[in-house]
Amino acid sequence: MESKISQREQWTSKLGFILAAAGSAIGLGNLWGFSYRASQGGGAAFVLLYIFIVLIVCLPVFVAEMALGRNSMKSPLFAPVELGGTNWYPLGILFFIAPIGILSFYSVIMSWTADTFFHIFFFGLPKDISEAENVFKSISGGSSVLLGHLLSLVLTAMIVSSGIKKGIEKVTRYFMPILFIILLGLAIWASTLSGAWEGYKTFLLKFDFAELKNPQTIRNAFGQAFFSLSLGIGIMVAYASYLSKKSNLPKLSFGVATLDTLVGLIAGLITFPIVLTFGLSDVISESTIGTLFISIPSGLASSGLAGRIVAIVFFGLVFIAAITSSVSLLEVPVSSLMDKFGYQRIKSVWIITLLIFILGIPPALNGGVLETLISLTDVLLIFGGFLVTFFMGWVVPRRLDSELDDSKVGTKTVRYLKFMMRWVAPPIIAFGLLISIFELLKGWIN
Ligand code: TRP
């Protein structure tokens, strides 16, 4: 079991890494998932729990994943073995398989985004909710979704096959600033809507203490935090393995987590005003995975040409965010396959892409399969997060020490991080994991 890559690429700069990692983190999870889950209930309590989990649990996981990647300088498949011995190969295998599973449905939702974009671009907005529902049905069914799934994957594959510097880093360097500008523009526009204040209140101020104890809200907040930060399945292991030994891991993690959380919140400040201005609360309260694709276009229809432009810009934004995330999901199995068999990058990319395309056919054609995969993903990410922190905090603590000591952050921060990684994060993650498994099983039984 040895790795076959001798030469590793490196990010050209710290900023290159931050934009790529933020590009991975910021995606459908922020722009579609955050609003989808926030509207499933929980209100402001959901938002608060989410922020708490990011700060207390996810930051240590983030640092643990990065330490694992940079210390081993191996692909996620081999990193745990490199540090902890062959007993830890199953963790590497989890890192290899999970992103393949996630990308197989992620690209289906990317395909809805692209189709919605083109539909609005060429044919305009649907006149009312029922027309919007019909449009969504045609977009998310049959050959159109398969074609979209295929094209989204091919685009992702083309970027990943160009490598770290010329592919992923270059694309994220262009796309991320565009994304931030569009996002701010949309948030300013949303603040001028008549229902803006109502929207903010619903999103941020409707606080119900009981929701903090609601298992569904807890599970949603955990799942959302891990999914949104791309944690638990080796993405940051892969990205950090291309970092120079000089970079400061805690500082980088904090920067990426802050950007990601801000984007999630700003997305809420866009979608909630739209929903409350155009009286879409009923659609949202029965929130399904398609809600965003139905409510936003039908809401904006009453604003004529301006609404159409906003909708085009919005779905363009979602697609840009999604593509910088999907490349990170593909990079993990691709670099692992290169590491395992000594394949060229291009060969690895196309083998894995074909596999993902085939695996994505069932969720593309069946909404039930898609929803099951999404809820399984939450559990998987939380489980992976638990293993990574446990591994770095308890199994190979010296490796963690050497990564943190190299980081040149103050000794207080280092001590705090180690304490969190060993004593605080694992039990809280275990708690979140139990609740998520319980909720998953409950959903299946009902
Ligand atoms: N974080 C991305 C989003 O919010 C999706 C994503 C990319 C992801 N890589 C991941 C989710 C790894 C879980 C694990 O859309």
GROMACS .gro file of C-alpha atoms and ligand atoms in nm:
model
  461
    1MET     CA    1   0.000   0.000   0.000
    2GLU     CA    2   0.225   0.276  -0.110
    3SER     CA    3   0.158   0.598  -0.284
    4LYS     CA    4   0.291   0.651  -0.633
    5ILE     CA    5   0.298   1.027  -0.671
    6SER     CA    6   0.643   1.167  -0.624
    7GLN     CA    7   0.602   1.524  -0.745
    8ARG     CA    8   0.327   1.726  -0.578
    9GLU     CA    9   0.199   2.051  -0.718
   10GLN     CA   10   0.163   2.354  -0.491
   11TRP     CA   11  -0.075   2.650  -0.477
   12THR     CA   12   0.098   2.959  -0.610
   13SER     CA   13   0.007   3.159  -0.299
   14LYS     CA   14  -0.190   3.165   0.024
   15LEU     CA   15  -0.462   3.359  -0.149
   16GLY     CA   16  -0.477   3.088  -0.414
   17PHE     CA   17  -0.546   2.834  -0.145
   18ILE     CA   18  -0.804   3.051   0.034
   19LEU     CA   19  -0.998   3.114  -0.285
   20ALA     CA   20  -0.990   2.748  -0.383
   21ALA     CA   21  -1.093   2.629  -0.037
   22ALA     CA   22  -1.362   2.896  -0.013
   23GLY     CA   23  -1.465   2.797  -0.364
   24SER     CA   24  -1.512   2.442  -0.242
   25ALA     CA   25  -1.701   2.549   0.066
   26ILE     CA   26  -1.927   2.807  -0.096
   27GLY     CA   27  -2.168   2.626  -0.319
   28LEU     CA   28  -2.518   2.486  -0.347
   29GLY     CA   29  -2.499   2.425   0.026
   30ASN     CA   30  -2.492   2.799   0.098
   31LEU     CA   31  -2.718   2.926  -0.175
   32TRP     CA   32  -2.977   2.653  -0.188
   33GLY     CA   33  -2.926   2.434   0.118
   34PHE     CA   34  -2.903   2.708   0.376
   35SER     CA   35  -3.232   2.869   0.282
   36TYR     CA   36  -3.393   2.531   0.223
   37ARG     CA   37  -3.304   2.410   0.568
   38ALA     CA   38  -3.360   2.740   0.745
   39SER     CA   39  -3.711   2.744   0.603
   40GLN     CA   40  -3.778   2.387   0.712
   41GLY     CA   41  -3.820   2.525   1.059
   42GLY     CA   42  -3.604   2.640   1.338
   43GLY     CA   43  -3.594   3.004   1.223
   44ALA     CA   44  -3.332   3.207   1.402
   45ALA     CA   45  -3.258   2.917   1.638
   46PHE     CA   46  -3.136   2.719   1.340
   47VAL     CA   47  -2.905   3.003   1.238
   48LEU     CA   48  -2.769   3.037   1.591
   49LEU     CA   49  -2.708   2.663   1.628
   50TYR     CA   50  -2.540   2.659   1.292
   51ILE     CA   51  -2.298   2.935   1.390
   52PHE     CA   52  -2.229   2.766   1.724
   53ILE     CA   53  -2.145   2.438   1.550
   54VAL     CA   54  -1.918   2.612   1.300
   55LEU     CA   55  -1.720   2.780   1.577
   56ILE     CA   56  -1.701   2.502   1.833
   57VAL     CA   57  -1.698   2.189   1.620
   58CYS     CA   58  -1.619   2.262   1.259
   59LEU     CA   59  -1.314   2.480   1.310
   60PRO     CA   60  -1.126   2.202   1.494
   61VAL     CA   61  -1.233   1.954   1.225
   62PHE     CA   62  -1.111   2.195   0.959
   63VAL     CA   63  -0.771   2.230   1.125
   64ALA     CA   64  -0.751   1.852   1.178
   65GLU     CA   65  -0.818   1.782   0.811
   66MET     CA   66  -0.564   2.039   0.700
   67ALA     CA   67  -0.302   1.908   0.942
   68LEU     CA   68  -0.361   1.557   0.811
   69GLY     CA   69  -0.314   1.667   0.451
   70ARG     CA   70  -0.014   1.889   0.499
   71ASN     CA   71   0.168   1.660   0.737
   72SER     CA   72   0.130   1.355   0.514
   73MET     CA   73   0.157   1.534   0.178
   74LYS     CA   74  -0.046   1.245   0.043
   75SER     CA   75  -0.380   1.210  -0.128
   76PRO     CA   76  -0.675   1.153   0.107
   77LEU     CA   77  -0.670   0.778   0.033
   78PHE     CA   78  -0.319   0.742   0.175
   79ALA     CA   79  -0.293   1.026   0.425
   80PRO     CA   80  -0.438   0.835   0.725
   81VAL     CA   81  -0.214   0.532   0.654
   82GLU     CA   82   0.092   0.750   0.618
   83LEU     CA   83   0.041   0.889   0.966
   84GLY     CA   84  -0.141   0.614   1.154
   85GLY     CA   85  -0.047   0.286   0.985
   86THR     CA   86  -0.249   0.038   0.780
   87ASN     CA   87  -0.526   0.008   1.040
   88TRP     CA   88  -0.640   0.347   0.921
   89TYR     CA   89  -0.677   0.251   0.556
   90PRO     CA   90  -1.059   0.231   0.593
   91LEU     CA   91  -1.063   0.605   0.672
   92GLY     CA   92  -0.877   0.665   0.345
   93ILE     CA   93  -1.132   0.452   0.165
   94LEU     CA   94  -1.414   0.655   0.316
   95PHE     CA   95  -1.242   0.968   0.182
   96PHE     CA   96  -1.219   0.806  -0.158
   97ILE     CA   97  -1.577   0.684  -0.186
   98ALA     CA   98  -1.779   0.958  -0.016
   99PRO     CA   99  -1.698   1.243  -0.261
  100ILE     CA  100  -1.785   1.014  -0.552
  101GLY     CA  101  -2.127   0.953  -0.395
  102ILE     CA  102  -2.182   1.321  -0.317
  103LEU     CA  103  -2.078   1.445  -0.659
  104SER     CA  104  -2.314   1.198  -0.824
  105PHE     CA  105  -2.614   1.388  -0.686
  106TYR     CA  106  -2.449   1.731  -0.656
  107SER     CA  107  -2.413   1.744  -1.031
  108VAL     CA  108  -2.784   1.662  -1.068
  109ILE     CA  109  -2.871   1.977  -0.874
  110MET     CA  110  -2.615   2.167  -1.078
  111SER     CA  111  -2.801   2.052  -1.383
  112TRP     CA  112  -3.129   2.196  -1.246
  113THR     CA  113  -2.947   2.523  -1.189
  114ALA     CA  114  -2.810   2.540  -1.541
  115ASP     CA  115  -3.143   2.439  -1.696
  116THR     CA  116  -3.333   2.698  -1.494
  117PHE     CA  117  -3.081   2.961  -1.601
  118PHE     CA  118  -3.119   2.879  -1.970
  119HIS     CA  119  -3.493   2.850  -1.947
  120ILE     CA  120  -3.526   3.199  -1.798
  121PHE     CA  121  -3.270   3.337  -2.040
  122PHE     CA  122  -3.447   3.211  -2.351
  123PHE     CA  123  -3.813   3.185  -2.251
  124GLY     CA  124  -3.853   3.425  -1.960
  125LEU     CA  125  -4.006   3.369  -1.619
  126PRO     CA  126  -4.308   3.149  -1.547
  127LYS     CA  127  -4.632   3.344  -1.496
  128ASP     CA  128  -4.738   3.178  -1.173
  129ILE     CA  129  -4.652   2.902  -0.929
  130SER     CA  130  -4.822   2.627  -1.124
  131GLU     CA  131  -4.636   2.716  -1.442
  132ALA     CA  132  -4.313   2.732  -1.239
  133GLU     CA  133  -4.387   2.386  -1.103
  134ASN     CA  134  -4.439   2.251  -1.452
  135VAL     CA  135  -4.116   2.406  -1.573
  136PHE     CA  136  -3.932   2.253  -1.280
  137LYS     CA  137  -4.089   1.913  -1.352
  138SER     CA  138  -3.967   1.920  -1.709
  139ILE     CA  139  -3.623   2.041  -1.603
  140SER     CA  140  -3.579   1.781  -1.335
  141GLY     CA  141  -3.712   1.487  -1.530
  142GLY     CA  142  -3.610   1.270  -1.823
  143SER     CA  143  -3.341   1.335  -2.076
  144SER     CA  144  -3.292   1.702  -1.994
  145VAL     CA  145  -3.161   1.630  -1.645
  146LEU     CA  146  -2.933   1.354  -1.773
  147LEU     CA  147  -2.785   1.586  -2.031
  148GLY     CA  148  -2.737   1.858  -1.767
  149HIS     CA  149  -2.579   1.607  -1.529
  150LEU     CA  150  -2.341   1.495  -1.803
  151LEU     CA  151  -2.244   1.848  -1.907
  152SER     CA  152  -2.191   1.965  -1.547
  153LEU     CA  153  -1.960   1.671  -1.491
  154VAL     CA  154  -1.768   1.722  -1.813
  155LEU     CA  155  -1.711   2.087  -1.726
  156THR     CA  156  -1.589   1.987  -1.380
  157ALA     CA  157  -1.364   1.721  -1.530
  158MET     CA  158  -1.209   1.966  -1.775
  159ILE     CA  159  -1.108   2.198  -1.492
  160VAL     CA  160  -0.971   1.921  -1.271
  161SER     CA  161  -0.777   1.764  -1.557
  162SER     CA  162  -0.580   2.089  -1.595
  163GLY     CA  163  -0.439   2.036  -1.248
  164ILE     CA  164  -0.409   2.240  -0.932
  165LYS     CA  165  -0.246   2.562  -1.050
  166LYS     CA  166  -0.371   2.578  -1.406
  167GLY     CA  167  -0.713   2.430  -1.336
  168ILE     CA  168  -0.862   2.467  -0.992
  169GLU     CA  169  -0.664   2.769  -0.873
  170LYS     CA  170  -0.706   2.962  -1.194
  171VAL     CA  171  -1.081   2.907  -1.215
  172THR     CA  172  -1.144   2.995  -0.852
  173ARG     CA  173  -0.929   3.306  -0.882
  174TYR     CA  174  -1.162   3.440  -1.151
  175PHE     CA  175  -1.490   3.305  -1.025
  176MET     CA  176  -1.477   3.386  -0.655
  177PRO     CA  177  -1.446   3.765  -0.685
  178ILE     CA  178  -1.727   3.764  -0.944
  179LEU     CA  179  -1.934   3.559  -0.704
  180PHE     CA  180  -1.881   3.801  -0.415
  181ILE     CA  181  -1.974   4.100  -0.629
  182ILE     CA  182  -2.293   3.939  -0.763
  183LEU     CA  183  -2.390   3.827  -0.415
  184LEU     CA  184  -2.353   4.174  -0.267
  185GLY     CA  185  -2.538   4.327  -0.561
  186LEU     CA  186  -2.830   4.089  -0.512
  187ALA     CA  187  -2.836   4.150  -0.136
  188ILE     CA  188  -2.857   4.526  -0.192
  189TRP     CA  189  -3.132   4.477  -0.447
  190ALA     CA  190  -3.324   4.249  -0.206
  191SER     CA  191  -3.302   4.513   0.066
  192THR     CA  192  -3.508   4.747  -0.150
  193LEU     CA  193  -3.801   4.504  -0.172
  194SER     CA  194  -4.117   4.585   0.018
  195GLY     CA  195  -4.098   4.263   0.220
  196ALA     CA  196  -3.729   4.296   0.302
  197TRP     CA  197  -3.778   4.371   0.667
  198GLU     CA  198  -4.035   4.091   0.705
  199GLY     CA  199  -3.780   3.859   0.543
  200TYR     CA  200  -3.497   3.957   0.774
  201LYS     CA  201  -3.724   3.913   1.074
  202THR     CA  202  -3.833   3.566   0.971
  203PHE     CA  203  -3.478   3.463   0.896
  204LEU     CA  204  -3.288   3.615   1.184
  205LEU     CA  205  -3.517   3.737   1.458
  206LYS     CA  206  -3.798   3.484   1.499
  207PHE     CA  207  -3.636   3.309   1.787
  208ASP     CA  208  -3.802   3.013   1.950
  209PHE     CA  209  -3.604   2.856   2.234
  210ALA     CA  210  -3.784   2.524   2.200
  211GLU     CA  211  -3.630   2.488   1.854
  212LEU     CA  212  -3.286   2.457   2.012
  213LYS     CA  213  -3.399   2.122   2.148
  214ASN     CA  214  -3.579   2.005   1.837
  215PRO     CA  215  -3.381   1.707   1.700
  216GLN     CA  216  -3.471   1.794   1.342
  217THR     CA  217  -3.330   2.145   1.384
  218ILE     CA  218  -3.016   2.010   1.551
  219ARG     CA  219  -2.960   1.757   1.278
  220ASN     CA  220  -3.021   2.017   1.008
  221ALA     CA  221  -2.772   2.255   1.167
  222PHE     CA  222  -2.505   1.987   1.200
  223GLY     CA  223  -2.556   1.857   0.850
  224GLN     CA  224  -2.560   2.206   0.705
  225ALA     CA  225  -2.240   2.311   0.886
  226PHE     CA  226  -2.041   2.009   0.770
  227PHE     CA  227  -2.181   2.013   0.419
  228SER     CA  228  -2.134   2.383   0.372
  229LEU     CA  229  -1.774   2.379   0.491
  230SER     CA  230  -1.693   2.070   0.278
  231LEU     CA  231  -1.581   1.884   0.588
  232GLY     CA  232  -1.559   1.523   0.694
  233ILE     CA  233  -1.455   1.348   0.376
  234GLY     CA  234  -1.106   1.463   0.294
  235ILE     CA  235  -1.153   1.770   0.075
  236MET     CA  236  -0.938   1.985   0.299
  237VAL     CA  237  -0.690   1.696   0.333
  238ALA     CA  238  -0.641   1.709  -0.042
  239TYR     CA  239  -0.627   2.088  -0.068
  240ALA     CA  240  -0.388   2.125   0.228
  241SER     CA  241  -0.153   1.866   0.081
  242TYR     CA  242  -0.073   2.125  -0.187
  243LEU     CA  243   0.018   2.390   0.073
  244SER     CA  244   0.366   2.497   0.156
  245LYS     CA  245   0.501   2.410   0.499
  246LYS     CA  246   0.512   2.776   0.587
  247SER     CA  247   0.141   2.851   0.582
  248ASN     CA  248  -0.057   2.907   0.897
  249LEU     CA  249  -0.327   2.641   0.918
  250PRO     CA  250  -0.550   2.786   1.194
  251LYS     CA  251  -0.555   3.126   1.030
  252LEU     CA  252  -0.641   2.983   0.689
  253SER     CA  253  -0.920   2.767   0.834
  254PHE     CA  254  -1.067   3.062   1.015
  255GLY     CA  255  -1.058   3.274   0.701
  256VAL     CA  256  -1.233   3.012   0.489
  257ALA     CA  257  -1.495   2.932   0.754
  258THR     CA  258  -1.576   3.301   0.797
  259LEU     CA  259  -1.619   3.358   0.424
  260ASP     CA  260  -1.839   3.053   0.393
  261THR     CA  261  -2.062   3.146   0.685
  262LEU     CA  262  -2.098   3.504   0.561
  263VAL     CA  263  -2.206   3.381   0.220
  264GLY     CA  264  -2.464   3.148   0.377
  265LEU     CA  265  -2.606   3.436   0.578
  266ILE     CA  266  -2.606   3.677   0.284
  267ALA     CA  267  -2.785   3.416   0.074
  268GLY     CA  268  -3.057   3.413   0.340
  269LEU     CA  269  -3.073   3.792   0.321
  270ILE     CA  270  -3.151   3.753  -0.049
  271THR     CA  271  -3.393   3.463  -0.053
  272PHE     CA  272  -3.604   3.549   0.252
  273PRO     CA  273  -3.697   3.902   0.136
  274ILE     CA  274  -3.793   3.759  -0.205
  275VAL     CA  275  -4.009   3.493  -0.045
  276LEU     CA  276  -4.189   3.734   0.188
  277THR     CA  277  -4.227   4.011  -0.068
  278PHE     CA  278  -4.393   3.789  -0.323
  279GLY     CA  279  -4.608   3.595  -0.078
  280LEU     CA  280  -4.436   3.263  -0.128
  281SER     CA  281  -4.438   3.150   0.233
  282ASP     CA  282  -4.684   2.871   0.161
  283VAL     CA  283  -4.462   2.721  -0.105
  284ILE     CA  284  -4.167   2.745   0.128
  285SER     CA  285  -4.340   2.597   0.428
  286GLU     CA  286  -4.381   2.272   0.239
  287SER     CA  287  -4.023   2.312   0.140
  288THR     CA  288  -3.890   2.042  -0.088
  289ILE     CA  289  -3.557   2.024  -0.263
  290GLY     CA  290  -3.707   2.197  -0.565
  291THR     CA  291  -3.845   2.496  -0.374
  292LEU     CA  292  -3.573   2.741  -0.470
  293PHE     CA  293  -3.613   2.655  -0.838
  294ILE     CA  294  -3.988   2.714  -0.820
  295SER     CA  295  -4.027   3.002  -0.577
  296ILE     CA  296  -3.753   3.237  -0.697
  297PRO     CA  297  -3.855   3.241  -1.066
  298SER     CA  298  -4.228   3.270  -0.995
  299GLY     CA  299  -4.169   3.539  -0.732
  300LEU     CA  300  -3.955   3.749  -0.961
  301ALA     CA  301  -4.203   3.721  -1.250
  302SER     CA  302  -4.410   4.012  -1.119
  303SER     CA  303  -4.113   4.248  -1.156
  304GLY     CA  304  -4.099   4.221  -1.535
  305LEU     CA  305  -3.768   4.261  -1.712
  306ALA     CA  306  -3.582   4.359  -1.393
  307GLY     CA  307  -3.704   4.038  -1.230
  308ARG     CA  308  -3.588   3.836  -1.528
  309ILE     CA  309  -3.241   3.990  -1.513
  310VAL     CA  310  -3.216   3.930  -1.138
  311ALA     CA  311  -3.323   3.568  -1.187
  312ILE     CA  312  -3.064   3.513  -1.459
  313VAL     CA  313  -2.792   3.667  -1.245
  314PHE     CA  314  -2.905   3.465  -0.942
  315PHE     CA  315  -2.897   3.126  -1.113
  316GLY     CA  316  -2.571   3.216  -1.285
  317LEU     CA  317  -2.428   3.286  -0.942
  318VAL     CA  318  -2.551   2.955  -0.806
  319PHE     CA  319  -2.392   2.769  -1.097
  320ILE     CA  320  -2.057   2.945  -1.057
  321ALA     CA  321  -2.057   2.861  -0.687
  322ALA     CA  322  -2.146   2.501  -0.761
  323ILE     CA  323  -1.871   2.447  -1.016
  324THR     CA  324  -1.594   2.561  -0.779
  325SER     CA  325  -1.735   2.309  -0.528
  326SER     CA  326  -1.775   2.021  -0.767
  327VAL     CA  327  -1.410   2.048  -0.873
  328SER     CA  328  -1.308   1.989  -0.511
  329LEU     CA  329  -1.529   1.682  -0.489
  330LEU     CA  330  -1.369   1.541  -0.802
  331GLU     CA  331  -1.014   1.627  -0.696
  332VAL     CA  332  -1.025   1.391  -0.396
  333PRO     CA  333  -1.089   1.061  -0.580
  334VAL     CA  334  -0.880   1.174  -0.877
  335SER     CA  335  -0.569   1.247  -0.670
  336SER     CA  336  -0.626   0.924  -0.479
  337LEU     CA  337  -0.640   0.718  -0.796
  338MET     CA  338  -0.322   0.886  -0.923
  339ASP     CA  339  -0.161   0.804  -0.592
  340LYS     CA  340  -0.278   0.443  -0.592
  341PHE     CA  341  -0.198   0.337  -0.948
  342GLY     CA  342   0.043   0.603  -1.066
  343TYR     CA  343  -0.208   0.708  -1.337
  344GLN     CA  344  -0.180   1.033  -1.523
  345ARG     CA  345  -0.420   1.302  -1.398
  346ILE     CA  346  -0.621   1.295  -1.722
  347LYS     CA  347  -0.677   0.921  -1.710
  348SER     CA  348  -0.787   0.935  -1.345
  349VAL     CA  349  -1.023   1.224  -1.417
  350TRP     CA  350  -1.212   1.047  -1.694
  351ILE     CA  351  -1.236   0.711  -1.518
  352ILE     CA  352  -1.385   0.872  -1.208
  353THR     CA  353  -1.609   1.104  -1.409
  354LEU     CA  354  -1.760   0.813  -1.599
  355LEU     CA  355  -1.823   0.630  -1.274
  356ILE     CA  356  -1.991   0.935  -1.121
  357PHE     CA  357  -2.206   0.987  -1.427
  358ILE     CA  358  -2.340   0.633  -1.403
  359LEU     CA  359  -2.396   0.653  -1.028
  360GLY     CA  360  -2.582   0.981  -1.077
  361ILE     CA  361  -2.846   0.833  -1.308
  362PRO     CA  362  -3.076   0.699  -1.031
  363PRO     CA  363  -3.085   1.026  -0.830
  364ALA     CA  364  -3.123   1.221  -1.154
  365LEU     CA  365  -3.436   1.028  -1.244
  366ASN     CA  366  -3.584   0.974  -0.901
  367GLY     CA  367  -3.639   1.246  -0.641
  368GLY     CA  368  -3.678   0.992  -0.361
  369VAL     CA  369  -3.333   0.846  -0.425
  370LEU     CA  370  -3.193   1.198  -0.430
  371GLU     CA  371  -3.344   1.290  -0.093
  372THR     CA  372  -3.219   0.966   0.061
  373LEU     CA  373  -2.867   1.036  -0.064
  374ILE     CA  374  -2.876   1.386   0.081
  375SER     CA  375  -2.977   1.265   0.426
  376LEU     CA  376  -2.721   0.984   0.417
  377THR     CA  377  -2.457   1.240   0.328
  378ASP     CA  378  -2.516   1.438   0.648
  379VAL     CA  379  -2.452   1.132   0.860
  380LEU     CA  380  -2.146   1.037   0.661
  381LEU     CA  381  -1.987   1.382   0.692
  382ILE     CA  382  -2.046   1.402   1.065
  383PHE     CA  383  -1.903   1.052   1.108
  384GLY     CA  384  -1.599   1.141   0.899
  385GLY     CA  385  -1.551   1.460   1.101
  386PHE     CA  386  -1.557   1.261   1.421
  387LEU     CA  387  -1.294   1.018   1.292
  388VAL     CA  388  -1.062   1.292   1.168
  389THR     CA  389  -1.061   1.488   1.495
  390PHE     CA  390  -1.024   1.170   1.697
  391PHE     CA  391  -0.740   1.057   1.473
  392MET     CA  392  -0.544   1.383   1.486
  393GLY     CA  393  -0.623   1.460   1.851
  394TRP     CA  394  -0.570   1.116   2.003
  395VAL     CA  395  -0.403   0.876   1.762
  396VAL     CA  396  -0.127   1.092   1.615
  397PRO     CA  397  -0.115   1.398   1.845
  398ARG     CA  398   0.256   1.455   1.776
  399ARG     CA  399   0.183   1.511   1.407
  400LEU     CA  400  -0.081   1.763   1.503
  401ASP     CA  401   0.163   1.933   1.738
  402SER     CA  402   0.425   1.965   1.470
  403GLU     CA  403   0.176   2.114   1.223
  404LEU     CA  404   0.047   2.364   1.478
  405ASP     CA  405   0.389   2.453   1.611
  406ASP     CA  406   0.495   2.525   1.254
  407SER     CA  407   0.198   2.755   1.217
  408LYS     CA  408   0.342   3.045   1.415
  409VAL     CA  409   0.013   3.127   1.584
  410GLY     CA  410   0.035   3.219   1.951
  411THR     CA  411   0.079   2.940   2.205
  412LYS     CA  412  -0.261   3.024   2.352
  413THR     CA  413  -0.437   2.961   2.023
  414VAL     CA  414  -0.248   2.637   1.979
  415ARG     CA  415  -0.341   2.520   2.326
  416TYR     CA  416  -0.702   2.618   2.270
  417LEU     CA  417  -0.720   2.430   1.940
  418LYS     CA  418  -0.567   2.115   2.084
  419PHE     CA  419  -0.806   2.123   2.375
  420MET     CA  420  -1.103   2.165   2.143
  421MET     CA  421  -0.984   1.891   1.914
  422ARG     CA  422  -0.939   1.639   2.193
  423TRP     CA  423  -1.202   1.715   2.453
  424VAL     CA  424  -1.474   1.930   2.307
  425ALA     CA  425  -1.527   1.852   1.939
  426PRO     CA  426  -1.540   1.468   1.953
  427PRO     CA  427  -1.813   1.439   2.219
  428ILE     CA  428  -2.026   1.712   2.060
  429ILE     CA  429  -1.985   1.555   1.716
  430ALA     CA  430  -2.076   1.215   1.863
  431PHE     CA  431  -2.390   1.371   2.004
  432GLY     CA  432  -2.476   1.528   1.667
  433LEU     CA  433  -2.407   1.198   1.496
  434LEU     CA  434  -2.644   1.005   1.723
  435ILE     CA  435  -2.922   1.258   1.670
  436SER     CA  436  -2.867   1.252   1.295
  437ILE     CA  437  -2.875   0.873   1.276
  438PHE     CA  438  -3.185   0.866   1.491
  439GLU     CA  439  -3.360   1.126   1.274
  440LEU     CA  440  -3.256   0.941   0.959
  441LEU     CA  441  -3.400   0.613   1.082
  442LYS     CA  442  -3.716   0.787   1.200
  443GLY     CA  443  -3.756   0.933   0.851
  444TRP     CA  444  -3.720   0.590   0.696
  445ILE     CA  445  -3.967   0.424   0.929
  446ASN     CA  446  -4.235   0.689   0.874
  447TRP     N1  447  -1.951   2.276   0.044
  447TRP     C1  448  -2.012   2.271  -0.086
  447TRP     C2  449  -2.144   2.344  -0.081
  447TRP     O1  450  -2.174   2.408   0.013
  447TRP     C3  451  -2.031   2.130  -0.136
  447TRP     C4  452  -1.916   2.043  -0.113
  447TRP     C5  453  -1.796   2.045  -0.177
  447TRP     C6  454  -1.906   1.941  -0.016
  447TRP     N2  455  -1.714   1.952  -0.125
  447TRP     C7  456  -1.779   1.887  -0.024
  447TRP     C8  457  -1.996   1.894   0.078
  447TRP     C9  458  -1.740   1.789   0.063
  447TRP    C10  459  -1.954   1.793   0.162
  447TRP    C11  460  -1.828   1.743   0.157
  447TRP     O2  461  -2.217   2.339  -0.173
   0.00000   0.00000   0.00000
